[in-house]
Coordinates of C-alpha atoms in Angstrom, one line a residue:
M1 CA 32.5 85.2 1.8
T2 CA 35.7 83.3 1.2
T3 CA 38.5 83.4 -1.2
S4 CA 40.1 80.5 -3.2
P5 CA 43.7 80.4 -2.5
R6 CA 44.2 78.8 -5.9
T7 CA 42.5 81.4 -8.0
G8 CA 42.1 84.3 -5.8
T9 CA 38.4 84.5 -7.0
D10 CA 35.5 84.8 -4.6
D11 CA 33.7 81.6 -3.5
G12 CA 30.7 83.2 -1.4
V13 CA 28.4 81.8 -4.2
L14 CA 29.0 78.3 -3.3
G15 CA 26.2 76.6 -1.1
R16 CA 24.6 80.0 0.0
H17 CA 20.9 80.1 -0.6
E18 CA 18.0 82.0 1.0
H19 CA 14.3 81.7 0.1
L20 CA 12.5 84.8 -0.9
P21 CA 9.6 86.1 0.8
V22 CA 6.2 84.4 -0.5
G23 CA 4.8 86.6 -3.3
E24 CA 7.8 87.8 -4.9
P25 CA 9.8 86.5 -7.7
G26 CA 11.5 83.2 -6.9
A27 CA 9.5 82.7 -4.0
H28 CA 7.4 79.8 -5.3
A29 CA 8.0 76.4 -5.3
G30 CA 5.8 73.6 -7.2
A31 CA 3.2 76.2 -8.4
G32 CA 2.6 75.0 -11.7
I33 CA 3.7 76.7 -14.9
D34 CA 4.3 79.7 -12.9
G35 CA 6.7 78.1 -10.5
A36 CA 7.3 74.4 -10.9
G37 CA 9.9 73.3 -9.0
F38 CA 11.4 76.7 -8.6
E39 CA 13.4 77.6 -5.3
G40 CA 14.1 81.0 -5.8
I41 CA 17.9 82.9 -5.5
D42 CA 18.7 85.8 -3.5
R43 CA 20.4 89.4 -4.4
E44 CA 23.6 88.5 -2.9
T45 CA 23.9 85.1 -4.9
I46 CA 23.1 87.1 -8.1
E47 CA 25.7 89.6 -7.7
D48 CA 28.2 86.7 -6.9
V49 CA 27.5 85.2 -10.2
R50 CA 27.8 88.6 -12.1
S51 CA 31.1 89.1 -10.2
V52 CA 32.8 86.0 -11.1
A53 CA 31.2 85.9 -14.8
G54 CA 32.4 89.5 -15.5
R55 CA 35.8 88.4 -14.2
I56 CA 35.8 85.4 -16.8
G57 CA 34.6 87.7 -19.3
A58 CA 37.1 90.3 -18.9
N59 CA 39.9 87.5 -18.9
V60 CA 38.5 86.3 -22.5
E61 CA 38.2 90.1 -23.6
R62 CA 42.1 90.6 -23.4
V63 CA 42.3 88.1 -26.1
L64 CA 39.1 88.6 -28.2
V65 CA 39.4 92.5 -28.5
G66 CA 36.5 94.5 -29.4
K67 CA 33.7 91.6 -29.2
P68 CA 31.8 92.1 -26.0
E69 CA 28.5 90.7 -27.3
V70 CA 30.3 87.2 -28.4
V71 CA 31.9 87.2 -25.1
R72 CA 28.5 87.6 -23.5
I73 CA 27.0 84.7 -25.4
A74 CA 29.9 82.5 -24.4
L75 CA 29.4 83.4 -20.8
V76 CA 25.4 82.8 -21.2
T77 CA 26.3 79.4 -22.6
L78 CA 28.4 78.3 -19.8
L79 CA 26.1 79.6 -17.1
S80 CA 23.3 77.4 -18.8
E81 CA 25.5 74.4 -18.9
G82 CA 25.2 74.3 -22.8
H83 CA 27.5 74.0 -25.5
L84 CA 28.7 76.7 -27.9
L85 CA 29.4 76.6 -31.9
V86 CA 31.5 79.5 -33.2
E87 CA 31.2 79.8 -37.0
D88 CA 33.2 81.9 -39.1
V89 CA 35.9 82.5 -41.7
P90 CA 39.5 81.6 -40.6
G91 CA 41.5 84.1 -38.8
V92 CA 39.0 85.9 -37.0
G93 CA 39.7 84.6 -33.4
K94 CA 37.5 81.6 -33.0
T95 CA 40.2 79.3 -31.5
S96 CA 41.3 82.1 -29.6
L97 CA 37.9 82.7 -28.0
A98 CA 37.7 79.1 -27.2
K99 CA 41.0 78.6 -25.7
A100 CA 40.9 81.9 -23.4
L101 CA 37.8 80.6 -22.0
A102 CA 39.4 77.3 -21.3
R103 CA 42.4 79.2 -19.7
S104 CA 40.1 81.4 -17.8
I105 CA 38.9 78.5 -15.6
D106 CA 41.1 76.4 -13.5
C107 CA 39.6 72.9 -14.5
S108 CA 40.6 70.1 -16.9
V109 CA 40.9 71.1 -20.7
S110 CA 41.6 69.1 -23.9
R111 CA 41.5 70.2 -27.3
I112 CA 40.5 67.8 -30.3
Q113 CA 41.8 68.8 -33.7
F114 CA 39.0 67.4 -36.2
T115 CA 40.6 66.3 -39.3
P116 CA 39.2 64.2 -42.1
D117 CA 41.1 61.2 -40.9
L118 CA 39.9 61.3 -37.2
L119 CA 38.2 58.4 -35.6
P120 CA 35.2 58.3 -33.1
S121 CA 37.5 56.3 -31.0
D122 CA 40.1 59.1 -31.1
V123 CA 37.1 61.4 -29.6
T124 CA 35.6 59.1 -26.9
G125 CA 38.6 57.0 -26.2
V126 CA 39.3 53.1 -27.1
S127 CA 39.1 49.6 -25.1
I128 CA 42.9 48.5 -25.1
F129 CA 43.9 44.8 -24.2
N130 CA 46.6 44.5 -21.5
R131 CA 48.5 41.5 -21.8
S132 CA 49.9 41.1 -18.6
T133 CA 46.3 40.9 -16.9
G134 CA 44.3 39.4 -19.8
D135 CA 41.7 42.1 -19.5
F136 CA 40.5 44.9 -21.8
E137 CA 41.3 48.2 -20.4
F138 CA 39.3 51.4 -21.2
S139 CA 41.8 54.4 -22.4
H140 CA 40.1 57.6 -22.0
G141 CA 39.9 60.0 -25.1
P142 CA 39.9 63.7 -25.0
V143 CA 36.6 64.2 -24.4
F144 CA 36.9 63.4 -20.7
A145 CA 37.3 66.9 -19.4
N146 CA 35.4 69.8 -18.1
L147 CA 36.0 72.0 -21.2
V148 CA 36.6 70.5 -24.5
V149 CA 38.0 72.8 -27.2
G150 CA 36.6 70.9 -30.5
D151 CA 38.6 72.8 -33.5
E152 CA 37.2 72.7 -37.0
I153 CA 34.7 70.3 -36.0
N154 CA 33.0 70.5 -39.5
R155 CA 36.6 68.9 -41.0
A156 CA 35.9 65.6 -39.8
S157 CA 33.5 63.1 -41.2
P158 CA 29.8 62.9 -40.2
K159 CA 30.8 59.7 -38.3
T160 CA 33.4 61.3 -36.1
Q161 CA 31.3 64.3 -35.3
S162 CA 28.4 61.8 -34.2
A163 CA 30.8 60.6 -31.7
L164 CA 29.9 63.5 -29.5
L165 CA 26.1 63.1 -29.6
E166 CA 26.0 61.1 -26.3
C167 CA 28.5 63.2 -24.6
M168 CA 27.1 66.5 -25.6
E169 CA 23.4 65.7 -24.5
E170 CA 23.8 62.7 -21.5
R171 CA 27.3 63.6 -20.5
Q172 CA 28.6 60.1 -20.7
V173 CA 30.2 58.1 -22.8
T174 CA 29.4 54.2 -24.0
V175 CA 32.3 51.9 -25.2
D176 CA 31.8 48.1 -25.5
N177 CA 28.5 48.3 -23.4
T178 CA 30.1 50.2 -20.5
T179 CA 28.9 53.6 -19.8
Y180 CA 31.2 56.1 -18.4
L181 CA 30.0 59.4 -16.8
L182 CA 31.6 62.7 -17.7
D183 CA 32.9 65.5 -14.9
R184 CA 30.6 68.4 -14.5
P185 CA 30.9 71.1 -15.8
F186 CA 31.1 69.6 -19.2
M187 CA 31.1 72.0 -22.3
V188 CA 32.3 71.7 -25.6
V189 CA 33.2 74.6 -27.7
A190 CA 33.4 74.0 -31.1
T191 CA 34.7 76.1 -33.9
Q192 CA 33.8 75.6 -37.8
N193 CA 34.3 77.1 -41.2
P194 CA 31.5 78.0 -43.4
I195 CA 30.2 74.8 -45.3
E196 CA 31.1 76.9 -48.5
M197 CA 34.6 76.3 -47.6
E198 CA 36.8 73.6 -49.4
G199 CA 37.4 70.4 -47.1
T200 CA 34.2 70.9 -44.7
Y201 CA 31.1 68.7 -44.2
A202 CA 27.9 70.1 -42.9
L203 CA 27.1 69.3 -39.4
P204 CA 24.3 66.5 -39.1
D205 CA 20.8 68.3 -37.6
A206 CA 21.1 66.1 -34.5
Q207 CA 24.7 67.5 -34.2
R208 CA 23.8 71.3 -34.2
D209 CA 20.5 71.0 -32.2
R210 CA 23.1 69.8 -29.4
F211 CA 24.9 73.1 -29.2
A212 CA 22.9 75.4 -27.0
A213 CA 24.0 78.8 -29.1
R214 CA 26.1 79.7 -32.0
V215 CA 28.2 82.8 -32.8
S216 CA 29.8 84.5 -35.4
I217 CA 32.8 86.5 -34.4
G218 CA 33.1 88.5 -37.5
Y219 CA 35.8 91.3 -38.6
P220 CA 36.8 93.6 -36.1
D221 CA 36.1 97.4 -36.6
P222 CA 39.3 99.8 -37.4
S223 CA 39.6 100.7 -33.9
A224 CA 39.4 97.3 -32.3
E225 CA 41.9 96.0 -34.9
L226 CA 44.2 98.8 -34.3
A227 CA 44.0 98.1 -30.4
M228 CA 44.9 94.1 -31.2
I229 CA 48.2 95.7 -33.1
D230 CA 49.1 97.6 -30.4
E231 CA 48.6 94.9 -27.6
H232 CA 49.3 91.8 -29.6
S233 CA 51.5 92.2 -32.2
G234 CA 54.7 91.8 -30.1
H235 CA 53.4 88.7 -27.8
D236 CA 50.8 86.3 -27.5
P237 CA 48.2 87.3 -25.0
L238 CA 47.5 83.7 -24.5
T239 CA 50.4 83.0 -22.8
E240 CA 49.8 85.6 -20.1
L241 CA 46.5 84.5 -19.2
G242 CA 45.7 82.8 -15.9
P243 CA 42.8 81.3 -14.5
V244 CA 39.9 83.5 -12.6
S245 CA 37.6 80.6 -11.5
D246 CA 37.5 77.0 -11.2
A247 CA 35.4 73.9 -11.8
A248 CA 33.9 73.6 -8.4
Q249 CA 33.0 77.4 -8.4
V250 CA 31.5 77.1 -12.0
R251 CA 29.5 74.1 -11.0
S252 CA 28.0 76.6 -8.4
L253 CA 27.4 79.5 -10.7
I254 CA 25.5 77.1 -12.8
A255 CA 23.4 75.8 -10.2
A256 CA 22.7 79.2 -8.9
T257 CA 21.7 80.3 -12.5
S258 CA 19.0 77.8 -12.9
R259 CA 17.2 79.2 -9.9
V260 CA 16.7 82.6 -11.6
F261 CA 12.8 83.5 -12.0
L262 CA 11.0 82.7 -15.0
A263 CA 7.3 83.9 -14.9
G264 CA 4.6 81.6 -16.5
E265 CA 3.8 84.2 -19.2
L266 CA 7.6 84.3 -20.4
R267 CA 7.4 80.4 -20.2
R268 CA 4.5 80.7 -22.7
Y269 CA 6.2 83.4 -24.9
A270 CA 9.5 81.1 -25.3
I271 CA 7.2 78.1 -26.1
E272 CA 5.2 80.2 -28.9
L273 CA 8.6 81.7 -30.1
V274 CA 10.1 78.3 -30.6
G275 CA 6.7 76.8 -31.8
A276 CA 6.3 79.6 -34.5
T277 CA 9.4 78.6 -36.2
R278 CA 7.8 75.1 -37.1
R279 CA 5.2 76.8 -39.0
L280 CA 7.3 79.2 -41.2
A281 CA 6.8 78.2 -45.1
E282 CA 10.3 79.2 -45.6
L283 CA 11.7 76.3 -43.3
R284 CA 11.7 72.7 -44.0
L285 CA 12.6 72.2 -40.1
G286 CA 11.9 74.5 -37.0
A287 CA 13.6 74.6 -33.7
S288 CA 13.1 71.4 -31.4
P289 CA 11.7 71.1 -28.0
R290 CA 15.4 71.0 -26.8
A291 CA 15.8 74.3 -28.0
T292 CA 12.8 75.7 -26.0
L293 CA 14.7 74.3 -22.9
H294 CA 17.9 75.8 -24.0
L295 CA 16.2 79.0 -24.9
V296 CA 14.6 79.3 -21.1
R297 CA 18.0 78.3 -19.6
A298 CA 19.9 81.0 -21.7
A299 CA 17.6 83.6 -20.8
R300 CA 18.1 82.9 -17.1
A301 CA 21.8 83.1 -17.5
H302 CA 21.1 86.3 -19.4
A303 CA 19.3 87.8 -16.5
A304 CA 21.7 86.6 -14.0
L305 CA 24.6 88.5 -16.2
S306 CA 22.5 91.7 -16.2
G307 CA 22.5 91.3 -12.2
R308 CA 18.7 90.3 -12.2
E309 CA 17.0 87.4 -10.1
Y310 CA 14.2 87.2 -12.6
V311 CA 13.8 87.0 -16.3
V312 CA 12.3 89.8 -18.5
P313 CA 11.1 89.9 -22.2
D314 CA 14.3 91.3 -23.2
D315 CA 16.5 88.2 -22.0
L316 CA 14.6 86.1 -24.2
Q317 CA 14.7 88.3 -27.3
A318 CA 18.7 89.0 -26.8
I319 CA 19.6 85.4 -27.2
A320 CA 16.8 84.1 -29.8
V321 CA 18.8 84.6 -32.7
P322 CA 22.0 82.9 -30.9
V323 CA 19.9 79.9 -29.6
L324 CA 17.6 79.3 -32.5
A325 CA 18.8 80.2 -35.7
H326 CA 21.5 77.5 -36.0
R327 CA 18.9 75.1 -35.4
L328 CA 16.8 76.1 -38.5
V329 CA 16.8 74.6 -41.9
L330 CA 15.8 76.4 -45.0
T331 CA 13.8 75.3 -47.8
P332 CA 15.4 75.2 -51.2
E333 CA 13.6 78.2 -52.4
A334 CA 14.2 80.2 -49.0
A335 CA 18.0 79.6 -50.0
A336 CA 17.8 80.3 -53.2
A337 CA 16.2 84.0 -52.4
R338 CA 19.3 84.0 -50.0
R339 CA 16.8 84.2 -46.8
S340 CA 18.8 83.7 -43.3
P341 CA 17.4 81.7 -40.5
G342 CA 18.7 84.7 -38.4
E343 CA 16.5 86.9 -40.3
L344 CA 13.4 85.0 -39.8
V345 CA 14.1 84.4 -36.2
R346 CA 14.2 88.5 -35.9
A347 CA 11.1 88.9 -37.9
L348 CA 9.2 86.3 -35.6
L349 CA 10.4 88.6 -32.7
G350 CA 8.7 91.5 -34.2
K351 CA 5.3 89.5 -34.7
I352 CA 4.8 88.0 -31.7
P353 CA 2.9 89.9 -28.8
V354 CA 5.5 90.5 -26.1
P355 CA 4.1 89.9 -22.4
H356 CA 4.5 92.3 -19.7
A357 CA 7.6 92.1 -17.7
P358 CA 6.8 90.3 -14.3
A359 CA 6.5 92.4 -11.3
R360 CA 10.0 93.8 -10.0
R361 CA 10.9 93.2 -6.2

């Protein structure tokens, strides 16, 4: 195992891969729904993933005190190559979470402060005429970074918000009929205030669906708030935060996580869970097929963080609400009855039969 001279992190996960014996989780490739295209992952690589992700999480928790589950969802989103939406009232640490995650990885980072007068070209970039050459030259916008922090995304107009649609889904930007690819990893961590607050716009359905997960930080409990006073009142912990990983290593973590074994029974369970949201009378819009993909990718990441090279039902259940709830749109009647999408997802988890966990190695 080698050590990165720049970050002091273990790079042993990079490029290492061993096939598991036939007949065990992760041993099959091209075996239909139970293992189509699956290569497998060895135990040592899983431990590398867990170790590096643990260091990133511990770094973030130095800033976001007392919220380990929120940090875990952020790590799940990172490992599954998704985008994270952080929604809550002002002052609970939404931006601090995004900035701490950005500073924990030695990669290109940009921040976009979304305001009502922000234009789409302020996000993606614009072609500028060069008088000396007589040609238009593309000036890259802040979206051209490995990690993009979108602060208060719902204070910008829907037109500006939509500038992120192509970036988040296809990881590219098209301007004046020219397509520019974004570097990987590419992750958007966006914060937003509740839509009931003054000066906010509701995110379009297509925009919300591109976020792999949504979390609400919530207020800290008294002990965590006391620790925050003791540790943060005299200085800003963000100023002392240094990287514990880098872009190349994160790419390898993502690649390794994608090889975590997901049994056919659990694939069907994920499909049944997502499909059930489309039949709920309380919803006028259920979860999309994109949500199914995000759900299984997040389940693999959750399993890797737990130190397993295979997914169990608990992985899918643990991330179902963060992955699915923000995509669901209530009917007016359900909204008037103060039902919540998260409550509906939890109810489905209690109704749909849980398959047996795959055989352990």
